[in-house]
């Protein structure tokens, strides 16, 4: 018995529209939006009285998906610190391959993205960077150059 595929990664955000705009700017496509509530949601997630809205974002190749979730009830809790460092236990980052790193960074900055440090060169094969996206999630970008 084995898994068939990784279906998606879920990210809890406080502003669903802003998160959709950020990931659209990155090049992802909105697959759909839905309100989620009821017994099945409570049972699956392990919280009572869930009311949430999700947006499913898909990579252009159709293989990767992010589920952006905003909780209306119970209200989402903020991490402490609000922007945990990259070595915090748990989800480390989400990484995307891009064709133009500088242009992508400039477009995402208009949506509030901030570089953690600077663009790095890895063995003259990749240009890489980490930036903070919606809800403080670290988004890594990589451009192949070699």
PDB file of C-alpha atoms in Angstrom:
ATOM      1  CA  UNK A   1       0.000   0.000   0.000  1.00  0.00           C
ATOM      2  CA  UNK A   2       1.400   3.422  -0.938  1.00  0.00           C
ATOM      3  CA  UNK A   3       0.265   6.951  -1.612  1.00  0.00           C
ATOM      4  CA  UNK A   4      -0.902   7.911  -5.083  1.00  0.00           C
ATOM      5  CA  UNK A   5       0.301  11.535  -5.021  1.00  0.00           C
ATOM      6  CA  UNK A   6       0.592  14.584  -2.818  1.00  0.00           C
ATOM      7  CA  UNK A   7      -2.744  16.324  -3.325  1.00  0.00           C
ATOM      8  CA  UNK A   8      -2.167  19.755  -1.775  1.00  0.00           C
ATOM      9  CA  UNK A   9      -0.611  21.819   0.984  1.00  0.00           C
ATOM     10  CA  UNK A  10      -3.018  23.907   3.074  1.00  0.00           C
ATOM     11  CA  UNK A  11      -2.127  27.376   4.323  1.00  0.00           C
ATOM     12  CA  UNK A  12      -4.300  29.244   6.811  1.00  0.00           C
ATOM     13  CA  UNK A  13      -4.536  32.949   5.928  1.00  0.00           C
ATOM     14  CA  UNK A  14      -6.356  35.899   7.447  1.00  0.00           C
ATOM     15  CA  UNK A  15      -7.136  37.638   4.130  1.00  0.00           C
ATOM     16  CA  UNK A  16      -8.223  35.120   1.498  1.00  0.00           C
ATOM     17  CA  UNK A  17      -8.571  37.654  -1.325  1.00  0.00           C
ATOM     18  CA  UNK A  18      -5.055  39.032  -0.715  1.00  0.00           C
ATOM     19  CA  UNK A  19      -3.600  35.504  -0.604  1.00  0.00           C
ATOM     20  CA  UNK A  20      -5.339  34.596  -3.870  1.00  0.00           C
ATOM     21  CA  UNK A  21      -3.937  37.757  -5.478  1.00  0.00           C
ATOM     22  CA  UNK A  22      -0.411  36.933  -4.218  1.00  0.00           C
ATOM     23  CA  UNK A  23      -0.402  33.377  -5.577  1.00  0.00           C
ATOM     24  CA  UNK A  24      -2.058  34.482  -8.844  1.00  0.00           C
ATOM     25  CA  UNK A  25       0.770  36.995  -9.263  1.00  0.00           C
ATOM     26  CA  UNK A  26       3.189  34.128  -8.768  1.00  0.00           C
ATOM     27  CA  UNK A  27       1.481  32.341 -11.664  1.00  0.00           C
ATOM     28  CA  UNK A  28      -0.928  29.971  -9.933  1.00  0.00           C
ATOM     29  CA  UNK A  29      -4.486  29.582 -11.184  1.00  0.00           C
ATOM     30  CA  UNK A  30      -7.600  29.734  -9.028  1.00  0.00           C
ATOM     31  CA  UNK A  31      -9.236  26.328  -9.363  1.00  0.00           C
ATOM     32  CA  UNK A  32     -12.222  27.208  -7.178  1.00  0.00           C
ATOM     33  CA  UNK A  33     -13.568  28.675  -3.944  1.00  0.00           C
ATOM     34  CA  UNK A  34     -15.949  27.086  -1.472  1.00  0.00           C
ATOM     35  CA  UNK A  35     -17.507  27.583   1.939  1.00  0.00           C
ATOM     36  CA  UNK A  36     -16.715  24.698   4.272  1.00  0.00           C
ATOM     37  CA  UNK A  37     -18.771  23.870   7.366  1.00  0.00           C
ATOM     38  CA  UNK A  38     -20.782  21.086   8.921  1.00  0.00           C
ATOM     39  CA  UNK A  39     -20.248  17.819  10.748  1.00  0.00           C
ATOM     40  CA  UNK A  40     -17.824  16.418   8.162  1.00  0.00           C
ATOM     41  CA  UNK A  41     -15.544  19.454   8.551  1.00  0.00           C
ATOM     42  CA  UNK A  42     -15.666  19.288  12.351  1.00  0.00           C
ATOM     43  CA  UNK A  43     -14.853  15.568  12.267  1.00  0.00           C
ATOM     44  CA  UNK A  44     -12.041  15.814   9.718  1.00  0.00           C
ATOM     45  CA  UNK A  45     -10.308  18.862  11.206  1.00  0.00           C
ATOM     46  CA  UNK A  46     -10.981  18.177  14.873  1.00  0.00           C
ATOM     47  CA  UNK A  47     -12.616  21.500  15.776  1.00  0.00           C
ATOM     48  CA  UNK A  48     -16.254  22.203  16.638  1.00  0.00           C
ATOM     49  CA  UNK A  49     -18.439  24.600  14.691  1.00  0.00           C
ATOM     50  CA  UNK A  50     -16.076  25.164  11.782  1.00  0.00           C
ATOM     51  CA  UNK A  51     -17.037  27.819   9.279  1.00  0.00           C
ATOM     52  CA  UNK A  52     -14.329  28.493   6.759  1.00  0.00           C
ATOM     53  CA  UNK A  53     -13.740  29.455   3.176  1.00  0.00           C
ATOM     54  CA  UNK A  54     -11.131  27.826   0.975  1.00  0.00           C
ATOM     55  CA  UNK A  55      -9.572  28.660  -2.355  1.00  0.00           C
ATOM     56  CA  UNK A  56      -7.736  25.971  -4.289  1.00  0.00           C
ATOM     57  CA  UNK A  57      -4.781  27.300  -6.283  1.00  0.00           C
ATOM     58  CA  UNK A  58      -3.098  25.177  -8.988  1.00  0.00           C
ATOM     59  CA  UNK A  59       0.366  25.450 -10.522  1.00  0.00           C
ATOM     60  CA  UNK A  60       0.421  26.003 -14.312  1.00  0.00           C
ATOM     61  CA  UNK A  61       1.611  22.419 -14.932  1.00  0.00           C
ATOM     62  CA  UNK A  62      -1.462  21.112 -13.062  1.00  0.00           C
ATOM     63  CA  UNK A  63       0.539  18.964 -10.629  1.00  0.00           C
ATOM     64  CA  UNK A  64       0.839  21.174  -7.539  1.00  0.00           C
ATOM     65  CA  UNK A  65      -1.935  22.742  -5.471  1.00  0.00           C
ATOM     66  CA  UNK A  66      -2.230  25.030  -2.473  1.00  0.00           C
ATOM     67  CA  UNK A  67      -5.414  25.139  -0.431  1.00  0.00           C
ATOM     68  CA  UNK A  68      -5.755  28.615   1.049  1.00  0.00           C
ATOM     69  CA  UNK A  69      -8.072  28.572   4.060  1.00  0.00           C
ATOM     70  CA  UNK A  70      -9.559  31.357   6.137  1.00  0.00           C
ATOM     71  CA  UNK A  71     -11.399  30.463   9.352  1.00  0.00           C
ATOM     72  CA  UNK A  72     -14.510  32.452  10.184  1.00  0.00           C
ATOM     73  CA  UNK A  73     -15.186  30.242  13.243  1.00  0.00           C
ATOM     74  CA  UNK A  74     -13.335  29.395  15.319  1.00  0.00           C
ATOM     75  CA  UNK A  75     -11.053  32.328  14.628  1.00  0.00           C
ATOM     76  CA  UNK A  76      -7.536  31.397  13.543  1.00  0.00           C
ATOM     77  CA  UNK A  77      -4.781  31.823  16.098  1.00  0.00           C
ATOM     78  CA  UNK A  78      -1.580  33.673  15.274  1.00  0.00           C
ATOM     79  CA  UNK A  79       1.811  31.990  15.663  1.00  0.00           C
ATOM     80  CA  UNK A  80       4.272  33.345  18.185  1.00  0.00           C
ATOM     81  CA  UNK A  81       6.423  34.991  17.070  1.00  0.00           C
ATOM     82  CA  UNK A  82       4.291  36.267  14.196  1.00  0.00           C
ATOM     83  CA  UNK A  83       7.087  35.657  11.668  1.00  0.00           C
ATOM     84  CA  UNK A  84       8.916  32.563  12.945  1.00  0.00           C
ATOM     85  CA  UNK A  85      12.480  32.010  11.706  1.00  0.00           C
ATOM     86  CA  UNK A  86      13.174  29.449   8.953  1.00  0.00           C
ATOM     87  CA  UNK A  87      14.469  26.880  11.476  1.00  0.00           C
ATOM     88  CA  UNK A  88      11.152  26.682  13.371  1.00  0.00           C
ATOM     89  CA  UNK A  89       9.768  23.149  13.662  1.00  0.00           C
ATOM     90  CA  UNK A  90       6.907  22.363  11.301  1.00  0.00           C
ATOM     91  CA  UNK A  91       6.290  23.432   7.716  1.00  0.00           C
ATOM     92  CA  UNK A  92       9.534  25.055   6.586  1.00  0.00           C
ATOM     93  CA  UNK A  93       8.595  26.631   3.262  1.00  0.00           C
ATOM     94  CA  UNK A  94       6.882  26.180  -0.083  1.00  0.00           C
ATOM     95  CA  UNK A  95       9.223  26.378  -3.101  1.00  0.00           C
ATOM     96  CA  UNK A  96       8.474  27.296  -6.697  1.00  0.00           C
ATOM     97  CA  UNK A  97      10.627  27.192  -9.824  1.00  0.00           C
ATOM     98  CA  UNK A  98      10.352  30.465 -11.763  1.00  0.00           C
ATOM     99  CA  UNK A  99      11.691  31.596 -15.122  1.00  0.00           C
ATOM    100  CA  UNK A 100      12.634  35.161 -14.071  1.00  0.00           C
ATOM    101  CA  UNK A 101      13.518  35.564 -10.406  1.00  0.00           C
ATOM    102  CA  UNK A 102      13.986  39.347 -10.416  1.00  0.00           C
ATOM    103  CA  UNK A 103      10.677  40.005 -12.155  1.00  0.00           C
ATOM    104  CA  UNK A 104       8.850  37.581  -9.836  1.00  0.00           C
ATOM    105  CA  UNK A 105      10.284  39.249  -6.730  1.00  0.00           C
ATOM    106  CA  UNK A 106       9.292  42.704  -8.008  1.00  0.00           C
ATOM    107  CA  UNK A 107       5.723  41.577  -8.753  1.00  0.00           C
ATOM    108  CA  UNK A 108       5.325  39.837  -5.378  1.00  0.00           C
ATOM    109  CA  UNK A 109       6.671  42.865  -3.479  1.00  0.00           C
ATOM    110  CA  UNK A 110       3.601  44.738  -4.731  1.00  0.00           C
ATOM    111  CA  UNK A 111       1.596  42.161  -2.755  1.00  0.00           C
ATOM    112  CA  UNK A 112       3.576  42.636   0.464  1.00  0.00           C
ATOM    113  CA  UNK A 113       6.306  40.033  -0.027  1.00  0.00           C
ATOM    114  CA  UNK A 114       9.587  40.732   1.758  1.00  0.00           C
ATOM    115  CA  UNK A 115      12.920  39.012   1.109  1.00  0.00           C
ATOM    116  CA  UNK A 116      14.322  37.307   4.194  1.00  0.00           C
ATOM    117  CA  UNK A 117      17.826  38.309   3.151  1.00  0.00           C
ATOM    118  CA  UNK A 118      18.945  38.443  -0.490  1.00  0.00           C
ATOM    119  CA  UNK A 119      19.135  36.436  -3.710  1.00  0.00           C
ATOM    120  CA  UNK A 120      21.816  33.743  -3.488  1.00  0.00           C
ATOM    121  CA  UNK A 121      23.720  31.914  -6.210  1.00  0.00           C
ATOM    122  CA  UNK A 122      23.985  28.141  -5.785  1.00  0.00           C
ATOM    123  CA  UNK A 123      26.981  26.720  -7.700  1.00  0.00           C
ATOM    124  CA  UNK A 124      26.197  28.886 -10.746  1.00  0.00           C
ATOM    125  CA  UNK A 125      23.207  26.601 -11.408  1.00  0.00           C
ATOM    126  CA  UNK A 126      20.394  28.312  -9.484  1.00  0.00           C
ATOM    127  CA  UNK A 127      19.523  31.739  -8.144  1.00  0.00           C
ATOM    128  CA  UNK A 128      17.483  31.261  -4.971  1.00  0.00           C
ATOM    129  CA  UNK A 129      15.720  33.369  -2.377  1.00  0.00           C
ATOM    130  CA  UNK A 130      13.313  33.094   0.531  1.00  0.00           C
ATOM    131  CA  UNK A 131      10.573  35.638   1.034  1.00  0.00           C
ATOM    132  CA  UNK A 132       7.603  35.998   3.339  1.00  0.00           C
ATOM    133  CA  UNK A 133       4.241  35.634   1.700  1.00  0.00           C
ATOM    134  CA  UNK A 134       0.679  35.768   3.050  1.00  0.00           C
ATOM    135  CA  UNK A 135       0.259  34.713   6.686  1.00  0.00           C
ATOM    136  CA  UNK A 136       4.047  34.855   7.115  1.00  0.00           C
ATOM    137  CA  UNK A 137       4.600  31.652   5.120  1.00  0.00           C
ATOM    138  CA  UNK A 138       8.092  31.398   3.683  1.00  0.00           C
ATOM    139  CA  UNK A 139       7.978  31.103  -0.088  1.00  0.00           C
ATOM    140  CA  UNK A 140      11.212  30.023  -1.778  1.00  0.00           C
ATOM    141  CA  UNK A 141      11.863  30.867  -5.408  1.00  0.00           C
ATOM    142  CA  UNK A 142      14.450  29.240  -7.672  1.00  0.00           C
ATOM    143  CA  UNK A 143      15.579  30.216 -11.168  1.00  0.00           C
ATOM    144  CA  UNK A 144      17.773  27.764 -13.047  1.00  0.00           C
ATOM    145  CA  UNK A 145      20.673  29.599 -14.692  1.00  0.00           C
ATOM    146  CA  UNK A 146      23.118  26.856 -15.593  1.00  0.00           C
TER     147      UNK A 146
END
